Amino acid sequence: MVNVMPLEAMPVSPPAVAAQFALLADPLRLRIVESLAREQLCTCHLIAITGAKQTTISNHLRILREADVVLGEAEGRFTWYRLAPGAFAEGLRRLQGITKPGEATPRLRPACAP
Amino acid sequence: MVNVMPLEAMPVSPPAVAAQFALLADPLRLRIVESLAREQLCTCHLIAITGAKQTTISNHLRILREADVVLGEAEGRFTWYRLAPGAFAEGLRRLQGITKPGEATPRLRPACAP
DNA sequence: CGCTGATATCAAAGTATGCTGATGTGGGGT
DNA sequence: ACCCCACATCAGCATACTTTGATATCAGCG
């Protein structure tokens, strides 16, 4: 038996989720992701939007591509990028779990007897 | 005139939001935050839960404290930590904006005429 | 067919980040 | 008063990350 748990129910280990947040932890990469969430764009657009150098943009796009959160489709001389479906879904779920409680956090255990 | 925009409506610049995601970008820090989202804990609990060294935990708690996402309350020899109210709220909003569309991303502009 | 523009890749450099060991502090129990 | 425990701080090290300039690729156009 390898794994009978449905994908959605399978817990994602902290390292994997942290890696998703790490993708959003850079200001420039965050702007790229937020831009691609609105519309498809090619590299040159992102260069114009962000004001960053071509090499820098290309680098971040590779990072996002290798993390499977953006998809690049070569079309002639251009490469159109868009957000991968379901990208950051797990990160969103975890963040909702963190923020949700809202109420005062309970103190469930006595001081220091792990 | 200085600023008449209500706090909730004021846009948060990418660097500030990226900094929030950066707090969650480390696996250990993510575990700490998720633990504190459930219940108040003191340093020794987090040491036991995570298996990390005291110094490491203390370091991350200082980072989280200085970012105003956790609150520490000294009580005798112990320091009880809890998530600050409203912590990561802006990060959550931005992530919802990124994930929300769901549908296929439109291609709004022509190739490269910024 | 050679040139230009869009983009990817690579190596170098500077900076930031996390972990660790040593050390300081301060409360509580004996 | 003394000692132990919970916790914080600091400096050093190793590693990872971002940016940049140089260079390669590759499609379309004259």
mmCIF file of C-alpha atoms (C1' of nucleotides) in Angstrom, chain D:
data_model
loop_
_atom_site.group_PDB
_atom_site.id
_atom_site.type_symbol
_atom_site.label_atom_id
_atom_site.label_comp_id
_atom_site.label_asym_id
_atom_site.label_seq_id
_atom_site.Cartn_x
_atom_site.Cartn_y
_atom_site.Cartn_z
ATOM 1 C "C1'" DA D 1 22.060 34.018 50.291
ATOM 2 C "C1'" DC D 2 22.701 30.591 46.917
ATOM 3 C "C1'" DC D 3 21.596 27.916 43.152
ATOM 4 C "C1'" DC D 4 18.748 26.384 39.323
ATOM 5 C "C1'" DC D 5 15.776 27.147 35.637
ATOM 6 C "C1'" DA D 6 13.459 29.789 31.816
ATOM 7 C "C1'" DC D 7 14.703 32.921 28.705
ATOM 8 C "C1'" DA D 8 17.164 36.630 26.129
ATOM 9 C "C1'" DT D 9 21.173 38.515 23.758
ATOM 10 C "C1'" DC D 10 25.428 38.488 21.114
ATOM 11 C "C1'" DA D 11 29.061 37.232 17.839
ATOM 12 C "C1'" DG D 12 30.574 33.974 14.426
ATOM 13 C "C1'" DC D 13 29.877 30.840 10.764
ATOM 14 C "C1'" DA D 14 27.820 28.637 6.987
ATOM 15 C "C1'" DT D 15 24.468 28.859 3.670
ATOM 16 C "C1'" DA D 16 21.020 30.736 0.649
ATOM 17 C "C1'" DC D 17 19.239 34.424 -1.994
ATOM 18 C "C1'" DT D 18 18.927 38.486 -5.151
ATOM 19 C "C1'" DT D 19 20.894 41.207 -8.478
ATOM 20 C "C1'" DT D 20 23.766 42.074 -12.320
ATOM 21 C "C1'" DG D 21 26.641 41.781 -16.602
ATOM 22 C "C1'" DA D 22 28.067 38.783 -20.157
ATOM 23 C "C1'" DT D 23 26.599 35.500 -23.171
ATOM 24 C "C1'" DA D 24 23.616 32.097 -25.683
ATOM 25 C "C1'" DT D 25 19.294 30.974 -28.180
ATOM 26 C "C1'" DC D 26 15.866 31.479 -31.289
ATOM 27 C "C1'" DA D 27 11.983 33.442 -34.031
ATOM 28 C "C1'" DG D 28 10.579 36.838 -37.444
ATOM 29 C "C1'" DC D 29 11.727 40.381 -40.758
ATOM 30 C "C1'" DG D 30 14.084 42.780 -44.497
#
